[in-house]
Amino acid sequence: MGNVSSTDYIIVGAGSAGCVLANRLSADPSNRVTLLEAGGPDRSIFIHMPAGYFQLMRTGQIDWGYNSLPQPGLGGRRLHVPRGKVLGGSSSLNGMVYVRGDASDFDHWAQLGNRGWSYSDCLPYFRRSEQFSGPANPARGRDGPLKTTRNAIVHPLAKAFVEASKQHGLPYNDDFNSGADQEGVGPMDCTLADNRRYSSAVAYLRPALARPNLSVITRALVSRVLVEKGRAVGVEYVTGREKHTILADREVILAGGAVNSPQLLQLSGIGNPDALRAVGVTPIHDLRGVGRNLQDHPAFSVKQRCTQPISYYPMTKTLNAAVSLAQYALTKSGPAAGNGMEAMAFVRTRPGLAAPDIQYFLMFLMYEDSGRRILQEHGFMLYYTLQRPESRGSIMITSNDPGVAPGIDFNYFEREIDLVTMREAVKIARDIFAQPAFDPFRGGEYGPGPDVKTDRQIEEHLRNNAFSNYHLSGTCKMGRDADAVVDDQLRVHGLDGLRVVDASIMPTVVSGNTNAATIMIGEKGSDLILGHHTAELAESA
């Protein structure tokens, strides 16, 4: 078994939920907690500098380097799938947008049979997690570890976007996290404070690092969960060339996210037996839903040339970027001190929907390929995502080697309604850009371009150019049906001592950026593990 040690709780993955768990479980000094992270420390200035996420996306220096399988619905293209491999996980890599999701998302989880996961059940955990610096609102938290800030709408293009959206017919929405209907246009909330990123590692892990009962091991690749007589008893992991075994006296908790949690279960023999045997893994527990139910927010952007030299395009030039970096390093100020977004909108593409199905962000430059290609002219774009996709994909291992990436199959546009909704979103974006508020700035349309007019042309363009917004979820689904992997206590069905606590447990992806909801899952999961209850939390809030 190699080097053997023991602890009470093993947490696999120091991402958005894992850092929350490490903090909350180790708050009791009698609990010995070990947190294992495949990546390294979060020391890079590009992590903590808000605008640094463009550099992180371009270089891939703190992610797993994943790409999807060829996508039949996208003309056989492989998509870039950045996933954080560092303390803080993807919360150290993302664009820092803080959106909890629509209240109906969580009520739907409860309607599916998941007790304790309605919006009213989850709200106390959102509040407990958050330290919001904006206007008072009973739905918002004031004393939590995760600092969130409301971006001011000051850029001329952002002001034009808000006004144009209202001219289009959208209401103004001053708080997308209030629990009210998301529809409307308004300011963006971000996990930023004091001109720095607030990842889960900064908010939750760093304050707990001095606790003697918390051990954090980085560059530790977990290869297998150890199961004996129907109970998870520990894990095996590798650091460098050295193999280790750590035993859990209480629980093993997977928090690796929607890719790595199902991958580890499958490597451990937990999943579809036929699929496991096909890649050389001996099945130990038949749980066919592991890796199924993958959901994501497909993304696209409508790009517009700008007639005034006010876009962020010059800031991407090497010299200007170096100056911004130096200014931030010296003074924590300047262009690099923000995430480059100020306003966003949620819209319904058709009447009768329970919640908006499209989310728009106005970007002050035009780029492609996760920011790895900046378009070399002044422009702006409406970047948008499909909020409630009906297509479902999968995460399946292709080898019994934990170092080999699993097969990521988004299966975009399996359901035609997803393509139709994204097509209609192109039309809405064009109509917003056509409003009088954009008259001082509107040049020609860069993309899809004036030649892409008909429904069929737009759909073909989407198949050739849509991409991921990196909100992977659902692959260890919470529920009671045949595809469910965990119950509403986040315990893996049919096994003792094993839970999954991350975005993979979402039965359906939330309507918005997934980081806030994943942190909430970490908060609620910690209470489930410790035996606390939502009602008690609500009374003390």
PDB file of C-alpha atoms in Angstrom, residues 2 8 43 51 59 85 105 121 135 138 143-144 156 211 237 245 275 345 347 380 387 393 448 467 486 506:
ATOM      1  CA  GLY A   2       3.016   2.338   0.080  1.00  0.00           C
ATOM      2  CA  ASP A   8     -11.064  11.567   9.790  1.00  0.00           C
ATOM      3  CA  ARG A  43       0.775  31.877  -6.116  1.00  0.00           C
ATOM      4  CA  ALA A  51      -7.841  40.738 -15.492  1.00  0.00           C
ATOM      5  CA  THR A  59      -1.563  29.755 -21.432  1.00  0.00           C
ATOM      6  CA  LYS A  85      -5.835  22.507 -11.501  1.00  0.00           C
ATOM      7  CA  ASP A 105     -33.719  26.099 -10.500  1.00  0.00           C
ATOM      8  CA  ASP A 121     -33.634  25.651   1.751  1.00  0.00           C
ATOM      9  CA  PRO A 135     -26.964  47.702  -1.385  1.00  0.00           C
ATOM     10  CA  PRO A 138     -32.536  40.423   2.671  1.00  0.00           C
ATOM     11  CA  ASP A 143     -20.703  38.374   7.037  1.00  0.00           C
ATOM     12  CA  GLY A 144     -19.597  35.367   4.988  1.00  0.00           C
ATOM     13  CA  PRO A 156     -19.706  54.205 -22.501  1.00  0.00           C
ATOM     14  CA  ARG A 211      -5.251  24.993  11.939  1.00  0.00           C
ATOM     15  CA  TYR A 237      -2.701   8.982  -4.453  1.00  0.00           C
ATOM     16  CA  THR A 245      -2.467   5.493   0.961  1.00  0.00           C
ATOM     17  CA  ALA A 275     -17.983   0.388 -19.714  1.00  0.00           C
ATOM     18  CA  ALA A 345     -28.835  40.706 -19.081  1.00  0.00           C
ATOM     19  CA  VAL A 347     -33.884  37.272 -21.467  1.00  0.00           C
ATOM     20  CA  PHE A 380     -17.377  44.913 -28.700  1.00  0.00           C
ATOM     21  CA  GLN A 387     -29.147  28.675 -19.622  1.00  0.00           C
ATOM     22  CA  GLY A 393     -23.590  14.500 -22.568  1.00  0.00           C
ATOM     23  CA  PRO A 448     -21.707  36.174 -37.631  1.00  0.00           C
ATOM     24  CA  PHE A 467     -18.225  26.875 -27.726  1.00  0.00           C
ATOM     25  CA  VAL A 486     -25.980  10.498  -4.868  1.00  0.00           C
ATOM     26  CA  MET A 506     -26.657  19.260  -9.803  1.00  0.00           C
TER      27      MET A 506
END
